[in-house]
Amino acid sequence: MAKVLKASERMKIPRVAMAEQPASERARCFMEVNRGLASEQAVLEATRCLQCKQPDCIDGCPVGVDIPGFVRAVAEGDLPRAADILYAANVLPGITGRVCPQETQCEVRCILGKKHQPLAVGYLERFVADWAREHRNEVVERAQPTGRRVAVVGSGPAGLTCAGELARRGHEVTVFEALHRPGGVLVYGIPEFRLPKVIVDMEVAKLMELGVRVECNVVVGQTHTIQQLMGDEGYHAVFIANGAGLPRFQGIPGENLKGVYSANEYLTRVNLMGAYQGEDAATPVLRGRGVVVVGGGNTAMDAVRTGRRLGADPATLVYRRSEAEMPARVEEVHHAREEGIVFRMLTNPVEVLGDEKGWVRAVRCQQMGLGEPDASGRRSPVPIPGSEFEIDCQVFVEAVGTRANPLLTQSTPELKLDRWGQIKVDERGMTNLPGVFAGGDIVRGGATVILAMGDGKRAASAIHDWFGCASGG
Amino acid sequence: MHIIRSATWLAPLVRKLVVEAPRVAARHQPGHFVIVRGTRDGERIPLTIADSDAESGTITLVIQMAGATTERLCALCAGDSLVDVAGPLGRPTEIEAFGHVVLVGGGVGTAVIYPQAGALKALGNRVTGVIGGRSRPYVILEEELGKICDAVHPCTDDGSHGFHGFVTQRLAQLLDAEPPVDAVITAGPVLMMKAVAEVTRGRGIRTIASLNPVMVDGTGMCGGCRVTVGGEQKFACVDGPEFDAHLVSFDELQDRLGAYRTHELRARERLALDPEHKCRLERARVEIESEPRRAS
């Protein structure tokens, strides 16, 4: 269906724009912001791809998706082939198509981006995954069983990816999830308006069709230990992907007032426990006219946009550096601004102030200036004396990072950790314990969904090799 | 799904559920808790494991009807089920050869000290129980503790059973009498635990309190259960739930427990209008009458 275009003609096609729910409406509800591409849009966008002989974009993808391959199939209108190519490298494309930072991975390497706008790889990925979810229901062919059993600890992006890749190779995989619902950060952390839970549920269901078993409410380290899994429970290998763990607090006065949350708690109450459904939800969340969130990452952005949707006016984001240093995705910052989030950069909270009954009434902040570059290469923020001021709020959310969860590692003292309590692994992703692999945030600290998936994929290959099976497959 | 093998009333608003949870039962030690969800749209709540039987694969939960979620759980009967039981969670009680240990339980807190009593006794400790309630029917597990402890002292606020007064008053008497007390472990309402800590502080007796803050995940992920102990922030789910009572900021804990009071009141009002729930609760209540009353 695509007629052959010259490169110069392709260059003239502008990058597709994603349809969005209007900012004024979405600031009041949790429906997904991005509406997806129509098929004509997707095909036209796909024809922009230059089909480079040596595509750089693939190297930018932590799971190595054959980007020109699936994009070409889209351009040719062959969506089943596009889906096959995509799923061959990525078991969760409906998720990565929504939450990956393509602008720093594949799209940043796109040759089109040198003179024009890069190809919208993420939008196309999402388009194909959504098409596959709605139109494909053929029975997945299961691989010949190998008789090898693998326990995967945690059902977040690293665990699910590893499980899918192993199941495809015929290994028997059980995923243990501590919470009552599979998905990890995809269901407790990332809000509905960025990643609808139904997408996660369907991607998990696909993995189950491949033969993956998921057991919820199993807290490895408490319910079972690694030794038990490798011993009595009869697993031949374990992949630990139990996530980042404990939220950090800034350590400022007033953090235990009522109305102060970690971003993890705030988002978990709203997302996993469904407090966004209204004041009648079984799990409550405190709402306020004023919500202040501290942090500059995607989690902070998710929290402040959640606060806005729960009725905050204003919902304010405070960050101690300038906007250029914010680690959050540009798209999220842009969306947040459209939704009326108030950004107060170079601002650092120094105290949470309460009323006489122990409820948050304001947060006292300090204005910062930019000093010399610090270890991260970013100019370090320096307090400006006498610049303190208050922002009125009833809810204060801290999104300032996490530290390693000790539950599993304490119960497995032989496991080698780094000085932050994260698990040490070799280049294959194996820990110092034979047959025990690890990946995702428990190895990296706080990182992204796609890096965790990359770890899961790498570990699956390494486990396959460890079993003495030929690589690949 | 976790089938409820039996459901009985221990006190007017306190229900005991024996629930199938083989993995939890196999790993349970005193001090552990579980996170429970009764129904698919329900809240996650932490409950102490009062007892377990690895052989039959069951754990015992003791639930005080306090809010909508616990009221729903209390309306469950044998044959019903809980959708989610995750655990065992928390650090187990540090069971040592203390010498003479006094366990102080108030209300459903008595269900927390019950498994501790057995483990402490097994290690050769002299174990004394001091358990309290508003009036006679509110004193729970007296008979069970009586089989384990060297002595059990029931206390009631109205004097209808045992010692007339608070558990702390009875505790103070014991501390002044023979044999000397080497350690105190307490579980119950925050204000009671605070008072226990005050009674033992001046006497320099090691005192451990089992805390009950608001929790969501129970695995360290949310930080909602943070408590201040000795000026430091601790997460009750992974660092506790038991801490040195002399270092715990009980006032802060009590205040934080009130964060959702208005939500809870509204939730109970809504629940009161639910005819299906009313019917279930009625069924659970009728079962009291058909069960033989326990001697106490």
Short mmCIF file of N, CA, C and O in Angstrom, two decimals, chain A residues 89-147:
data_model
loop_
_atom_site.label_atom_id
_atom_site.label_comp_id
_atom_site.label_asym_id
_atom_site.label_seq_id
_atom_site.Cartn_x
_atom_site.Cartn_y
_atom_site.Cartn_z
N ALA A 89 11.46 -9.45 20.08
CA ALA A 89 12.51 -8.84 20.91
C ALA A 89 11.98 -8.30 22.22
O ALA A 89 12.73 -8.08 23.17
N ASN A 90 10.68 -8.04 22.29
CA ASN A 90 10.12 -7.32 23.42
C ASN A 90 8.79 -7.96 23.81
O ASN A 90 7.83 -7.88 23.05
N VAL A 91 8.75 -8.58 24.98
CA VAL A 91 7.50 -9.25 25.38
C VAL A 91 6.45 -8.29 25.91
O VAL A 91 5.31 -8.69 26.12
N LEU A 92 6.81 -7.02 26.14
CA LEU A 92 5.85 -6.07 26.72
C LEU A 92 5.74 -4.77 25.90
O LEU A 92 5.86 -3.67 26.45
N PRO A 93 5.51 -4.85 24.59
CA PRO A 93 5.56 -3.63 23.78
C PRO A 93 4.46 -2.62 24.10
O PRO A 93 4.65 -1.42 23.92
N GLY A 94 3.32 -3.10 24.56
CA GLY A 94 2.24 -2.16 24.89
C GLY A 94 2.63 -1.27 26.06
O GLY A 94 2.13 -0.16 26.22
N ILE A 95 3.53 -1.77 26.88
CA ILE A 95 4.00 -1.01 28.04
C ILE A 95 5.14 -0.08 27.64
O ILE A 95 5.09 1.12 27.90
N THR A 96 6.15 -0.63 26.95
CA THR A 96 7.29 0.22 26.58
C THR A 96 6.88 1.30 25.59
O THR A 96 7.41 2.40 25.61
N GLY A 97 5.92 0.99 24.72
CA GLY A 97 5.45 1.99 23.77
C GLY A 97 4.84 3.19 24.48
O GLY A 97 4.71 4.27 23.91
N ARG A 98 4.48 3.00 25.74
CA ARG A 98 3.89 4.09 26.52
C ARG A 98 4.86 4.77 27.47
O ARG A 98 4.77 5.97 27.69
N VAL A 99 5.75 3.99 28.08
CA VAL A 99 6.54 4.60 29.16
C VAL A 99 8.04 4.69 28.89
O VAL A 99 8.77 5.25 29.70
N CYS A 100 8.52 4.18 27.77
CA CYS A 100 9.96 4.26 27.48
C CYS A 100 10.37 5.70 27.20
O CYS A 100 9.64 6.43 26.54
N PRO A 101 11.57 6.08 27.64
CA PRO A 101 12.09 7.41 27.24
C PRO A 101 12.75 7.31 25.87
O PRO A 101 13.96 7.37 25.75
N GLN A 102 11.94 7.15 24.81
CA GLN A 102 12.50 6.97 23.46
C GLN A 102 13.42 8.13 23.09
O GLN A 102 14.38 7.95 22.35
N GLU A 103 13.09 9.31 23.60
CA GLU A 103 13.87 10.49 23.20
C GLU A 103 15.33 10.40 23.61
O GLU A 103 16.17 11.12 23.07
N THR A 104 15.64 9.51 24.59
CA THR A 104 17.05 9.38 24.98
C THR A 104 17.61 8.02 24.55
O THR A 104 18.76 7.72 24.84
N GLN A 105 16.80 7.20 23.91
CA GLN A 105 17.26 5.85 23.54
C GLN A 105 17.31 5.66 22.02
O GLN A 105 18.33 5.89 21.39
N CYS A 106 16.17 5.23 21.44
CA CYS A 106 16.17 4.96 20.00
C CYS A 106 16.03 6.24 19.19
O CYS A 106 16.77 6.48 18.23
N GLU A 107 15.08 7.09 19.59
CA GLU A 107 14.77 8.25 18.75
C GLU A 107 15.93 9.24 18.70
O GLU A 107 16.15 9.90 17.69
N VAL A 108 16.71 9.31 19.77
CA VAL A 108 17.82 10.26 19.79
C VAL A 108 18.87 9.88 18.75
O VAL A 108 19.64 10.71 18.27
N ARG A 109 18.90 8.60 18.39
CA ARG A 109 19.89 8.13 17.42
C ARG A 109 19.37 8.16 15.99
O ARG A 109 20.10 7.82 15.06
N CYS A 110 18.11 8.48 15.80
CA CYS A 110 17.50 8.44 14.47
C CYS A 110 18.13 9.50 13.57
O CYS A 110 18.21 10.68 13.94
N ILE A 111 18.55 9.06 12.36
CA ILE A 111 19.21 9.97 11.43
C ILE A 111 18.29 11.13 11.03
O ILE A 111 18.73 12.26 10.84
N LEU A 112 17.00 10.83 10.95
CA LEU A 112 16.03 11.88 10.61
C LEU A 112 16.13 13.06 11.58
O LEU A 112 15.89 14.21 11.20
N GLY A 113 16.48 12.75 12.78
CA GLY A 113 16.53 13.77 13.82
C GLY A 113 17.66 14.77 13.64
O GLY A 113 17.65 15.83 14.27
N LYS A 114 18.62 14.41 12.79
CA LYS A 114 19.75 15.33 12.61
C LYS A 114 19.30 16.65 11.96
O LYS A 114 19.74 17.72 12.32
N LYS A 115 18.41 16.48 10.95
CA LYS A 115 17.95 17.69 10.25
C LYS A 115 16.48 17.97 10.49
O LYS A 115 16.01 19.08 10.32
N HIS A 116 15.76 16.91 10.83
CA HIS A 116 14.31 17.05 11.00
C HIS A 116 13.94 16.50 12.37
O HIS A 116 14.76 16.47 13.26
N GLN A 117 12.72 16.03 12.46
CA GLN A 117 12.28 15.41 13.71
C GLN A 117 12.54 13.90 13.61
O GLN A 117 12.28 13.31 12.55
N PRO A 118 13.00 13.25 14.67
CA PRO A 118 13.22 11.81 14.59
C PRO A 118 11.91 11.05 14.38
O PRO A 118 10.83 11.57 14.68
N LEU A 119 12.06 9.83 13.89
CA LEU A 119 10.89 8.97 13.71
C LEU A 119 10.23 8.73 15.08
O LEU A 119 10.92 8.54 16.07
N ALA A 120 8.89 8.70 15.10
CA ALA A 120 8.16 8.48 16.37
C ALA A 120 8.10 6.98 16.66
O ALA A 120 7.05 6.35 16.55
N VAL A 121 9.24 6.41 17.04
CA VAL A 121 9.35 4.97 17.25
C VAL A 121 8.38 4.50 18.34
O VAL A 121 7.69 3.48 18.21
N GLY A 122 8.34 5.28 19.43
CA GLY A 122 7.49 4.89 20.56
C GLY A 122 6.02 4.84 20.18
O GLY A 122 5.31 3.90 20.55
N TYR A 123 5.58 5.83 19.42
CA TYR A 123 4.16 5.86 19.03
C TYR A 123 3.84 4.65 18.14
O TYR A 123 2.76 4.05 18.23
N LEU A 124 4.80 4.33 17.24
CA LEU A 124 4.57 3.20 16.33
C LEU A 124 4.57 1.87 17.10
O LEU A 124 3.77 0.98 16.82
N GLU A 125 5.45 1.79 18.07
CA GLU A 125 5.50 0.57 18.89
C GLU A 125 4.16 0.37 19.60
O GLU A 125 3.58 -0.71 19.61
N ARG A 126 3.69 1.44 20.19
CA ARG A 126 2.41 1.38 20.88
C ARG A 126 1.29 1.02 19.91
O ARG A 126 0.40 0.22 20.23
N PHE A 127 1.34 1.61 18.72
CA PHE A 127 0.31 1.35 17.72
C PHE A 127 0.24 -0.15 17.39
O PHE A 127 -0.83 -0.75 17.36
N VAL A 128 1.41 -0.74 17.17
CA VAL A 128 1.45 -2.15 16.79
C VAL A 128 0.99 -3.03 17.96
O VAL A 128 0.21 -3.97 17.79
N ALA A 129 1.46 -2.70 19.16
CA ALA A 129 1.08 -3.50 20.33
C ALA A 129 -0.42 -3.42 20.58
O ALA A 129 -1.07 -4.43 20.89
N ASP A 130 -0.98 -2.23 20.42
CA ASP A 130 -2.43 -2.06 20.64
C ASP A 130 -3.22 -2.81 19.58
O ASP A 130 -4.26 -3.42 19.86
N TRP A 131 -2.70 -2.75 18.36
CA TRP A 131 -3.37 -3.50 17.28
C TRP A 131 -3.36 -5.00 17.61
O TRP A 131 -4.38 -5.66 17.50
N ALA A 132 -2.19 -5.48 18.03
CA ALA A 132 -2.05 -6.92 18.32
C ALA A 132 -2.98 -7.33 19.46
O ALA A 132 -3.61 -8.38 19.44
N ARG A 133 -3.09 -6.47 20.46
CA ARG A 133 -3.93 -6.79 21.61
C ARG A 133 -5.39 -6.90 21.20
O ARG A 133 -6.13 -7.74 21.68
N GLU A 134 -5.80 -6.03 20.27
CA GLU A 134 -7.21 -6.02 19.89
C GLU A 134 -7.56 -7.03 18.79
O GLU A 134 -8.70 -7.47 18.71
N HIS A 135 -6.57 -7.33 17.95
CA HIS A 135 -6.92 -8.14 16.78
C HIS A 135 -6.36 -9.55 16.77
O HIS A 135 -6.71 -10.34 15.91
N ARG A 136 -5.44 -9.84 17.66
CA ARG A 136 -4.81 -11.15 17.59
C ARG A 136 -5.27 -12.00 18.75
O ARG A 136 -5.13 -11.60 19.88
N ASN A 137 -5.80 -13.13 18.45
CA ASN A 137 -6.05 -14.04 19.56
C ASN A 137 -5.74 -15.48 19.19
O ASN A 137 -6.33 -16.39 19.71
N GLU A 138 -4.80 -15.64 18.27
CA GLU A 138 -4.41 -17.01 17.95
C GLU A 138 -3.71 -17.61 19.17
O GLU A 138 -3.13 -16.90 19.98
N VAL A 139 -3.81 -18.92 19.26
CA VAL A 139 -3.20 -19.60 20.40
C VAL A 139 -1.68 -19.59 20.23
O VAL A 139 -1.17 -19.89 19.16
N VAL A 140 -1.01 -19.18 21.28
CA VAL A 140 0.44 -19.13 21.21
C VAL A 140 0.99 -20.54 21.27
O VAL A 140 0.56 -21.35 22.09
N GLU A 141 1.91 -20.82 20.40
CA GLU A 141 2.51 -22.14 20.42
C GLU A 141 3.57 -22.19 21.51
O GLU A 141 4.45 -21.33 21.56
N ARG A 142 3.46 -23.18 22.37
CA ARG A 142 4.43 -23.27 23.46
C ARG A 142 5.66 -24.05 22.99
O ARG A 142 5.54 -24.99 22.20
N ALA A 143 6.81 -23.67 23.52
CA ALA A 143 8.04 -24.35 23.15
C ALA A 143 8.07 -25.74 23.78
O ALA A 143 7.35 -26.01 24.74
N GLN A 144 8.88 -26.61 23.22
CA GLN A 144 9.09 -27.95 23.77
C GLN A 144 9.63 -27.80 25.20
O GLN A 144 10.64 -27.13 25.41
N PRO A 145 8.98 -28.43 26.20
CA PRO A 145 9.47 -28.26 27.58
C PRO A 145 10.89 -28.82 27.76
O PRO A 145 11.20 -29.87 27.22
N THR A 146 11.69 -28.07 28.48
CA THR A 146 13.07 -28.50 28.72
C THR A 146 13.20 -29.25 30.03
O THR A 146 14.23 -29.84 30.31
N GLY A 147 12.17 -29.14 30.88
CA GLY A 147 12.25 -29.76 32.19
C GLY A 147 12.99 -28.93 33.22
O GLY A 147 13.17 -29.35 34.36
#
